[in-house]
PDB file of C-alpha atoms in Angstrom:
ATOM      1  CA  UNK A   1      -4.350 -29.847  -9.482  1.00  0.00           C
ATOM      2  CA  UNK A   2      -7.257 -32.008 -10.388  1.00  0.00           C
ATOM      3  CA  UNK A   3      -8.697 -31.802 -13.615  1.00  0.00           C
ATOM      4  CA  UNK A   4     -12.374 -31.572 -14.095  1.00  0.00           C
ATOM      5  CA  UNK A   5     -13.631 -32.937 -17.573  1.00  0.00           C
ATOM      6  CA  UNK A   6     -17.015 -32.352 -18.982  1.00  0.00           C
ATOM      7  CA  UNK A   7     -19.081 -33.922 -21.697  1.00  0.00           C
ATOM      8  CA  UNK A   8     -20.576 -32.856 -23.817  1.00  0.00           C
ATOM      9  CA  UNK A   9     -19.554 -29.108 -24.100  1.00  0.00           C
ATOM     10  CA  UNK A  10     -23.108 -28.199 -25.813  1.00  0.00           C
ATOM     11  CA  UNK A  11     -26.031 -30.307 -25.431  1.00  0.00           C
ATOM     12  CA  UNK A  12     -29.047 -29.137 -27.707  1.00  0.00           C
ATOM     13  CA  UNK A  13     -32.281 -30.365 -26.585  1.00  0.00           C
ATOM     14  CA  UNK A  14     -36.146 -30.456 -27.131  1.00  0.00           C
ATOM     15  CA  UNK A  15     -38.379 -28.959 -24.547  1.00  0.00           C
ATOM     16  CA  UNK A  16     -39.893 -31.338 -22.649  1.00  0.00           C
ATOM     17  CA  UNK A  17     -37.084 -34.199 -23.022  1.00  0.00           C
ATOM     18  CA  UNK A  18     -34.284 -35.027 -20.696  1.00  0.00           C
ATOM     19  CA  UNK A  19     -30.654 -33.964 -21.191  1.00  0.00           C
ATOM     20  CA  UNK A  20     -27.116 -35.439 -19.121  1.00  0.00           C
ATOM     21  CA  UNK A  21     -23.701 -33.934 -18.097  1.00  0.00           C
ATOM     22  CA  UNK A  22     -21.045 -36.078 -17.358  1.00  0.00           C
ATOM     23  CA  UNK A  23     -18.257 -35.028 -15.364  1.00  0.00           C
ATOM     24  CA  UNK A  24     -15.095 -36.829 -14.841  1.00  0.00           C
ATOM     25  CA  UNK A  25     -12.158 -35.895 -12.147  1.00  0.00           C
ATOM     26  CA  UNK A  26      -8.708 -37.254 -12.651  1.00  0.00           C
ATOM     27  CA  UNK A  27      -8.265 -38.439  -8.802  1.00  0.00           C
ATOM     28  CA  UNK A  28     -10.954 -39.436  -6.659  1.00  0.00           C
ATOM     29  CA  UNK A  29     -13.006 -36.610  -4.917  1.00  0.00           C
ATOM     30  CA  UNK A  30     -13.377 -38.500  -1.321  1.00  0.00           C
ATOM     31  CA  UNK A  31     -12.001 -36.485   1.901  1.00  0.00           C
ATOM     32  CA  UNK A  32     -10.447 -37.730   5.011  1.00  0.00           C
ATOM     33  CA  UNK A  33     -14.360 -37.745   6.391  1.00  0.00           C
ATOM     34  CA  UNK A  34     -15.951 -39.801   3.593  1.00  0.00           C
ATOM     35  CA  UNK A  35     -17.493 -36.801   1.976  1.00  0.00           C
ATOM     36  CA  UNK A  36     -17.312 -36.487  -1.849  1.00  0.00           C
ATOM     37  CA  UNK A  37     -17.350 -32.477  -2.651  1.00  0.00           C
ATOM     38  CA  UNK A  38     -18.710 -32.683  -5.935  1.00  0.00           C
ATOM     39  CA  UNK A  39     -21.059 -29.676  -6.901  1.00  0.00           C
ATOM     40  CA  UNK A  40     -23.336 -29.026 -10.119  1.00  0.00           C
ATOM     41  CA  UNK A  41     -23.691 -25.055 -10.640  1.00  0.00           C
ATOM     42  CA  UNK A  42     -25.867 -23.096 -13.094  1.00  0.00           C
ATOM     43  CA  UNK A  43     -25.276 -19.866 -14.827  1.00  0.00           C
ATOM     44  CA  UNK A  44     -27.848 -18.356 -16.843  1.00  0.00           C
ATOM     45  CA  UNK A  45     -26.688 -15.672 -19.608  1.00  0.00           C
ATOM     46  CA  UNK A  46     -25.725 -12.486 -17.868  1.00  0.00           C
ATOM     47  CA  UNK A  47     -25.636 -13.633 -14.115  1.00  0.00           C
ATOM     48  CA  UNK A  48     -23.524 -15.249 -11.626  1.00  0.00           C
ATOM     49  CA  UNK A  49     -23.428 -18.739 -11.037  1.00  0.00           C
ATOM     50  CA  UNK A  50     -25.461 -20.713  -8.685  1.00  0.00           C
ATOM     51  CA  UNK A  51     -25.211 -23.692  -7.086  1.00  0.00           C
ATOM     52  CA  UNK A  52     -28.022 -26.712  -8.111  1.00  0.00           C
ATOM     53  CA  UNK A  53     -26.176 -29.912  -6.265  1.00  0.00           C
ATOM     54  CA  UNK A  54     -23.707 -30.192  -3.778  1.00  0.00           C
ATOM     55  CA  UNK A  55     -22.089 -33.161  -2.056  1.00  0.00           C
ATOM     56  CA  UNK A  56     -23.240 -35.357  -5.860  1.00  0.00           C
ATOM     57  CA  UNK A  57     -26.685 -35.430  -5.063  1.00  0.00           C
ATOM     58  CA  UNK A  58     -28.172 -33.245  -2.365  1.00  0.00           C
ATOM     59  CA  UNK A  59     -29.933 -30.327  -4.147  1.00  0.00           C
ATOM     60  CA  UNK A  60     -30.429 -26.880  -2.997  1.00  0.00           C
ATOM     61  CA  UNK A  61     -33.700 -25.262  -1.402  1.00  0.00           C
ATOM     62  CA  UNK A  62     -35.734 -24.416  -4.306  1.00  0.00           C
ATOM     63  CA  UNK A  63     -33.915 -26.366  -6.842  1.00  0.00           C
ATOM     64  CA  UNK A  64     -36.729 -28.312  -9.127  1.00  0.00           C
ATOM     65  CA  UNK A  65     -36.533 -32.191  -8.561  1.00  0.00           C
ATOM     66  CA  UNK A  66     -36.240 -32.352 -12.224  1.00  0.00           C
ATOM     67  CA  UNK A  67     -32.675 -31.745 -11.580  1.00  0.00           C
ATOM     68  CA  UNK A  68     -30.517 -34.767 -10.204  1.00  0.00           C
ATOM     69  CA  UNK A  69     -27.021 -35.556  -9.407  1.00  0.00           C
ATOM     70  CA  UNK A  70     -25.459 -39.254  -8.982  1.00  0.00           C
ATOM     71  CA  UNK A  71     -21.862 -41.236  -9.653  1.00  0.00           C
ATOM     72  CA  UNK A  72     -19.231 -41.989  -7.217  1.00  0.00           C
ATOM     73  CA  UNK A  73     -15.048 -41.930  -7.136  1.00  0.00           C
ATOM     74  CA  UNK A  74     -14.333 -39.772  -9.971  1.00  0.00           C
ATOM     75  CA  UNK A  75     -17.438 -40.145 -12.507  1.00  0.00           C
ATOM     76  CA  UNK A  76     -20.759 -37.964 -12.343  1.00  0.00           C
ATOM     77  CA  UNK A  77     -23.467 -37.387 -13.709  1.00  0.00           C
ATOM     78  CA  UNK A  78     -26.386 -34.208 -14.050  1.00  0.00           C
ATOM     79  CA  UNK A  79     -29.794 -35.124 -15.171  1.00  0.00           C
ATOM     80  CA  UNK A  80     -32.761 -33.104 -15.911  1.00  0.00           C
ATOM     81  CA  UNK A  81     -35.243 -35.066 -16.529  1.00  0.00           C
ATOM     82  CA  UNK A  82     -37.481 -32.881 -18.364  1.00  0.00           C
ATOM     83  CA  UNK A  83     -35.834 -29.909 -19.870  1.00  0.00           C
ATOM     84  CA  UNK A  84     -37.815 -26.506 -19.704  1.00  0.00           C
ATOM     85  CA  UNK A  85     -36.918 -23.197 -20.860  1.00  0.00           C
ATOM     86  CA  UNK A  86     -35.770 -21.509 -17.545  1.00  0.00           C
ATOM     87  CA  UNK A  87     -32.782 -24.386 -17.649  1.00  0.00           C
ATOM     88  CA  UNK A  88     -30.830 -22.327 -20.896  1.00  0.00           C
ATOM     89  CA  UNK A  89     -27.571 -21.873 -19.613  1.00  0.00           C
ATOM     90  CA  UNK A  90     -23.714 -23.179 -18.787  1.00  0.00           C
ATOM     91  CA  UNK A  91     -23.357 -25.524 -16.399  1.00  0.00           C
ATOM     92  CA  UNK A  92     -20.515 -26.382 -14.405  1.00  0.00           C
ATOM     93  CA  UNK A  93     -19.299 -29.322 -12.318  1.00  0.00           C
ATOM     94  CA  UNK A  94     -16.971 -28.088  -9.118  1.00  0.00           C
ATOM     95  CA  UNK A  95     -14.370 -30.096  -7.139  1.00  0.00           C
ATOM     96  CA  UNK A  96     -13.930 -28.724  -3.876  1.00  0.00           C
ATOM     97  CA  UNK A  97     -12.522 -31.424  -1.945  1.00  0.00           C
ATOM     98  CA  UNK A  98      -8.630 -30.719  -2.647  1.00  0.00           C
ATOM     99  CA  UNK A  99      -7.518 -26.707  -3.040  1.00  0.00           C
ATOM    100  CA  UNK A 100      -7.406 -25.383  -5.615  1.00  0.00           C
ATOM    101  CA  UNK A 101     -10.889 -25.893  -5.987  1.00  0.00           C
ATOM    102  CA  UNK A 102     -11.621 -26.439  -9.917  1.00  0.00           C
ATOM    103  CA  UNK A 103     -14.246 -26.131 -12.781  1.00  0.00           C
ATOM    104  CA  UNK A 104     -15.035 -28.204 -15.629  1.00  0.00           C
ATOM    105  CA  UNK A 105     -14.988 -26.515 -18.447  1.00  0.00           C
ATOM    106  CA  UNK A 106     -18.907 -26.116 -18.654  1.00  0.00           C
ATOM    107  CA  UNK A 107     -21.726 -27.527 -20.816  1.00  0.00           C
ATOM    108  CA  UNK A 108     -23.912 -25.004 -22.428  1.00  0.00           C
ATOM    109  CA  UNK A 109     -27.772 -26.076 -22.377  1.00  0.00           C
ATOM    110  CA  UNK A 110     -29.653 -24.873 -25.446  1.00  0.00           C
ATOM    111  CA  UNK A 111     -33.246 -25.387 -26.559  1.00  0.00           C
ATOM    112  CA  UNK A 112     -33.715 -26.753 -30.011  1.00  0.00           C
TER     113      UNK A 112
ATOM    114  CA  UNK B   1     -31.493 -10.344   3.224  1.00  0.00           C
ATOM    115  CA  UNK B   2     -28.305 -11.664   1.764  1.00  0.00           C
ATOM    116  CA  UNK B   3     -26.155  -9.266  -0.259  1.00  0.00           C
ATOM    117  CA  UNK B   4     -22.520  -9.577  -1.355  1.00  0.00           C
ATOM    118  CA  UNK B   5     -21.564  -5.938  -4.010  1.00  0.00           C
ATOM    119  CA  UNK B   6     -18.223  -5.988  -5.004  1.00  0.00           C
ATOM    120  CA  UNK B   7     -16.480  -2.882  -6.377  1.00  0.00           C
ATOM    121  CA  UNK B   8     -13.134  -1.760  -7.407  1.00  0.00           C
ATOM    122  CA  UNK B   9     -12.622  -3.149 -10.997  1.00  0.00           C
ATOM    123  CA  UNK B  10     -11.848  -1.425 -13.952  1.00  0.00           C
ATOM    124  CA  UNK B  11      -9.388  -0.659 -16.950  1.00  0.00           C
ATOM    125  CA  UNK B  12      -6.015  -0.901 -15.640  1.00  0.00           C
ATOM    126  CA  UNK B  13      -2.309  -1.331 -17.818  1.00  0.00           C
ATOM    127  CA  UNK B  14      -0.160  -4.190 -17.469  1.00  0.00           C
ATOM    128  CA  UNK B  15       1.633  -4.449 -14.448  1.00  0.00           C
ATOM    129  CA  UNK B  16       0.067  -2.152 -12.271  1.00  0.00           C
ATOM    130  CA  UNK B  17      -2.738  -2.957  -9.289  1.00  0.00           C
ATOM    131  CA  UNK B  18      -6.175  -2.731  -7.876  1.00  0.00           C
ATOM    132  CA  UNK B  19      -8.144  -3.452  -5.392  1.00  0.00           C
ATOM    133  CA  UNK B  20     -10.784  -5.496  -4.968  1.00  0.00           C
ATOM    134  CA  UNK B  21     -13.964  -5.313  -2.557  1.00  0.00           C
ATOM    135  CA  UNK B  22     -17.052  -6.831  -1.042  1.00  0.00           C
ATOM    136  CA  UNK B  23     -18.961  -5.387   1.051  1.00  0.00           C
ATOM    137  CA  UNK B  24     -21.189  -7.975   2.934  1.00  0.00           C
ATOM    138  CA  UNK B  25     -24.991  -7.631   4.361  1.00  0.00           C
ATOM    139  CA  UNK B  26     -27.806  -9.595   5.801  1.00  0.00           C
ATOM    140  CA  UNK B  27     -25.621 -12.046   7.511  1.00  0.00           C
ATOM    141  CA  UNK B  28     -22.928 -12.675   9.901  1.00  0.00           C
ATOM    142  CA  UNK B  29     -19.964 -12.506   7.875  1.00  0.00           C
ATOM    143  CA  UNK B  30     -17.434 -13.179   9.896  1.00  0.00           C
ATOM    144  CA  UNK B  31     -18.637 -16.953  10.291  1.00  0.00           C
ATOM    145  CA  UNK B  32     -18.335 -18.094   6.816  1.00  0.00           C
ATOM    146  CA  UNK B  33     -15.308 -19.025   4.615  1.00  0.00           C
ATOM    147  CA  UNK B  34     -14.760 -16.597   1.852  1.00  0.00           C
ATOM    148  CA  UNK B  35     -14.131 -17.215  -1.912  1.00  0.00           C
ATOM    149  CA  UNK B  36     -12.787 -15.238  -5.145  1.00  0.00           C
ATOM    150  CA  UNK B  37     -14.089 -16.777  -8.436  1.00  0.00           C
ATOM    151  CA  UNK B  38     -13.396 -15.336 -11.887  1.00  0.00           C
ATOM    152  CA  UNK B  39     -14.566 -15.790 -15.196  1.00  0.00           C
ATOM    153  CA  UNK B  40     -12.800 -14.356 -18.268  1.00  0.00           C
ATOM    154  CA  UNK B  41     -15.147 -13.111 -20.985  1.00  0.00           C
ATOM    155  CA  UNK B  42     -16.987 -15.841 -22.399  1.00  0.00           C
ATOM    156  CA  UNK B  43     -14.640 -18.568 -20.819  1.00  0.00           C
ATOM    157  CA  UNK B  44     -15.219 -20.792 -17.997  1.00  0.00           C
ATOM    158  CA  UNK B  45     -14.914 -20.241 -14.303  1.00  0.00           C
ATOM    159  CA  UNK B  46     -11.650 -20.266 -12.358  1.00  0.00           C
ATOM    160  CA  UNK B  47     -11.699 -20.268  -8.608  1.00  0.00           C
ATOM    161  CA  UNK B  48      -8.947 -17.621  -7.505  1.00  0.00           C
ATOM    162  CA  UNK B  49      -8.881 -18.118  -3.579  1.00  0.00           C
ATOM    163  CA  UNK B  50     -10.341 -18.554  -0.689  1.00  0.00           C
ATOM    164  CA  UNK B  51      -9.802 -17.083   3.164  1.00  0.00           C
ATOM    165  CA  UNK B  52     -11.302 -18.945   6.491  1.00  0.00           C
ATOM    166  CA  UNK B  53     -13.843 -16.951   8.456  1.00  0.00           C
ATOM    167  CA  UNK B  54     -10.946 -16.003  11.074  1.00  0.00           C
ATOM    168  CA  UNK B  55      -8.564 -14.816   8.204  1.00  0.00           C
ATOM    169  CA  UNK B  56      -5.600 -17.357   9.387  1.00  0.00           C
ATOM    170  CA  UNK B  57      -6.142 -19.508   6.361  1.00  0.00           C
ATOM    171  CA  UNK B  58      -5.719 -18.434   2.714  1.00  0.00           C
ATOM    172  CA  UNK B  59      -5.062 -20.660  -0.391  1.00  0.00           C
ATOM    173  CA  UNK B  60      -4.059 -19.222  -3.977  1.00  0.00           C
ATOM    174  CA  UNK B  61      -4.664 -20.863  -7.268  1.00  0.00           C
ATOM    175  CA  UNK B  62      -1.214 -21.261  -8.977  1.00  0.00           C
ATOM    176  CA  UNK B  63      -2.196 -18.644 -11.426  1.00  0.00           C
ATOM    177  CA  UNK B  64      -2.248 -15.691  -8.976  1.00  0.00           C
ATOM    178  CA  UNK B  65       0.014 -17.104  -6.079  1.00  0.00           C
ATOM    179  CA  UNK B  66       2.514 -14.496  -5.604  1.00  0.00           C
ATOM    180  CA  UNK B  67       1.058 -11.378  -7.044  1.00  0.00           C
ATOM    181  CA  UNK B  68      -3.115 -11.590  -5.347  1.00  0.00           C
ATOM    182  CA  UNK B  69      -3.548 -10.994  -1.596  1.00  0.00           C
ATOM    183  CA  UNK B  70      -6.652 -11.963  -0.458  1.00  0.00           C
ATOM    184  CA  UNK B  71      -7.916 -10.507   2.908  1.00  0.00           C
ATOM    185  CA  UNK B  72     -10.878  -9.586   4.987  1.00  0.00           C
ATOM    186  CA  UNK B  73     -12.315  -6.876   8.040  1.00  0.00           C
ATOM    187  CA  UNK B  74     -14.802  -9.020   9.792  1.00  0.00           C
ATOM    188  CA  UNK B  75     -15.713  -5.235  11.980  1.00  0.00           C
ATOM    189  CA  UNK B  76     -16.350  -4.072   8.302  1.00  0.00           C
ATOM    190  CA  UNK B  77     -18.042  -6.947   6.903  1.00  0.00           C
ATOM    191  CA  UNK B  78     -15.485  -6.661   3.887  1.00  0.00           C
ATOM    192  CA  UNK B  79     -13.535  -9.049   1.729  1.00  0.00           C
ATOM    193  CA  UNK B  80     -10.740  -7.867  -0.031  1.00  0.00           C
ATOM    194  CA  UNK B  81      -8.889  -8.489  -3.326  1.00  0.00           C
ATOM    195  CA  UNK B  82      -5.246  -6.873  -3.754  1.00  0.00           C
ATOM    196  CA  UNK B  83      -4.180  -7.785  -7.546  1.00  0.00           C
ATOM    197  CA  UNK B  84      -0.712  -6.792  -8.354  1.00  0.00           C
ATOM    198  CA  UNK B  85       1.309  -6.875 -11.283  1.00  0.00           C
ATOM    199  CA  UNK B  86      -1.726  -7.439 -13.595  1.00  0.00           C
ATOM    200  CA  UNK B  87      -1.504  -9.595 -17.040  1.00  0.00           C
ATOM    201  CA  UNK B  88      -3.729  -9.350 -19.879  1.00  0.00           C
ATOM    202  CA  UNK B  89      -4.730 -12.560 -19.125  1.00  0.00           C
ATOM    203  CA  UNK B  90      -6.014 -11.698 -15.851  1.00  0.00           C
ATOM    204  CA  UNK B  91      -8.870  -9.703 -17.502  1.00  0.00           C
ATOM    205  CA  UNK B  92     -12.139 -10.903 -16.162  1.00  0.00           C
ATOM    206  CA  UNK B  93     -15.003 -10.385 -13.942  1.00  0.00           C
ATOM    207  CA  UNK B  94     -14.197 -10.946 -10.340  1.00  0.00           C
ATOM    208  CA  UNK B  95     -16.965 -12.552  -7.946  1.00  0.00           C
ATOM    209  CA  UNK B  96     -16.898 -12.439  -4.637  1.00  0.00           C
ATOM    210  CA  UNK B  97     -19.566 -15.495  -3.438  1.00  0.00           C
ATOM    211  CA  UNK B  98     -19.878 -17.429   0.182  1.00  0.00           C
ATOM    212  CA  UNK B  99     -19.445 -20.720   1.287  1.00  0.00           C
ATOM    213  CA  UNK B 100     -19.444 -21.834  -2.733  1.00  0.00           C
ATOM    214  CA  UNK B 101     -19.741 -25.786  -1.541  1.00  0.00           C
ATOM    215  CA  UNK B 102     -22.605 -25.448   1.011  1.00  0.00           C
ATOM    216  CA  UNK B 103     -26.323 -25.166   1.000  1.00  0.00           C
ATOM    217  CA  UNK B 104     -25.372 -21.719   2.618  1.00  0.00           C
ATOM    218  CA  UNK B 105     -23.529 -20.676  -0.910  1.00  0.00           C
ATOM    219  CA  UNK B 106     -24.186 -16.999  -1.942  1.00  0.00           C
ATOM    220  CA  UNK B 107     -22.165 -15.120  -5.024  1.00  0.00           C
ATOM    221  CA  UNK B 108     -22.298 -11.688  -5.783  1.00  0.00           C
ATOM    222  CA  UNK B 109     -22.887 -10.117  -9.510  1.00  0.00           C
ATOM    223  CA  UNK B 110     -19.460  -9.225 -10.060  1.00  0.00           C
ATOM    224  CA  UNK B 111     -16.785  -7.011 -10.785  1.00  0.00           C
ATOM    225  CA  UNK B 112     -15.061  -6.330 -14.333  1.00  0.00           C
ATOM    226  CA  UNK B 113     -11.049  -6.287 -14.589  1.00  0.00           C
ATOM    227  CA  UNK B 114      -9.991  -5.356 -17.943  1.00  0.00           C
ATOM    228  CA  UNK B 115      -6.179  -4.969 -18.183  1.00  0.00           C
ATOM    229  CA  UNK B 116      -5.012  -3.354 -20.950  1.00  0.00           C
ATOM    230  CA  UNK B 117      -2.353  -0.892 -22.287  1.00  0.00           C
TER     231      UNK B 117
END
């Protein structure tokens, strides 16, 4: 199974400044087709997840453009470039290139 | 509009079995892949399996191969979660969600398995 690794697993930060996930696969996330299923979710306390990025870097309908995904092979990255409150929460990376489909082990976002 | 409920979780003893639902709405389910997704209190999240829109393809994660069955009734709009022989371990909350790598992606809010003796 590939293993999806996270850092940092808690990233306090000031409203207003910008905060980064890094995610790390052990094997490379590219399919037979060229795509590279590499998805960014958010869960806020108390709900289910949803999902911010898919595909490294294509966001979601509705998702602020403060958010951003980028990185290749087996290294990405989250941004936000401008934390606000609404963005407290866990948030996961997601390979879903290879089944089983797996998680990093999240990065809680916390306002200082 | 969109709506994915699941149902059929509880407080169950080692080694017995439930199962699980989700009862679809406000789209045409039998068109989209289906996933289970759990998340153990105040861990992580562990994709469980997943079933094509047809039903002919299923994939298990190594932890439940053998003893979950997932399945769906595309004239009942319903996904379906048999859990046998139940661990501890396999205490969680259960989500039933759509599509989880698309733009299309939809989860539902949940349902709790607690096993316990």
């Amino acid at each position: 199974d590939i293993v999806m690794t996270q850092t940092p697993l808690s990233s306090p930060v000031t409203l207003g400044q910008p905060a980064s996930i890094s995610c790390r696969s052990s094997q490379s996330l590219v399919d037979s087709d060229g795509n590279t299923h590499l998805s960014w979710l958010q869960q806020r306390p108390g709900q289910p997840p949803r999902l911010l990025i898919y595909k490294i870097s294509n966001r979601l309908s509705g998702v602020p453009d403060r958010f951003s995904g980028s990185g290749a092979g087996t290294d990405f990255t989250l941004k936000i470039s401008r934390v606000e409150a609404e963005d407290v929460g866990v948030y996961y990376c997601m390979q879903a290139t290879h089944y089983p489909y797996t998680f990093g082990q999240g990065t809680k976002l916390e306002i200082k | 509009q969109v709506q994915l409920v699941e149902s059929g979780g509880g407080v169950v003893q080692p080694g017995r079995s439930l199962r699980l639902s989700c009862a679809a709405s406000g789209f045409s389910f039998s068109t989209y892949v289906m996933h289970w997704v759990r998340q153990a209190p105040g861990k992580g999240l562990e994709w469980v399996t997943v079933i094509s829109s047809d039903g002919g393809t299923k994939y298990y994660a190594d932890s439940v191969k053998g003893r979950f069955t997932i399945s769906r009734d595309n004239s009942k709009n319903t996904l379906y979660l048999q859990v046998n022989t139940l661990r501890v371990e396999d205490t969680a909350v259960y989500y039933c969600a759509r599509a989880i790598r698309d733009p299309e992606e939809y989860w539902g809010q949940g349902t709790l398995v607690t096993v316990s003796s």
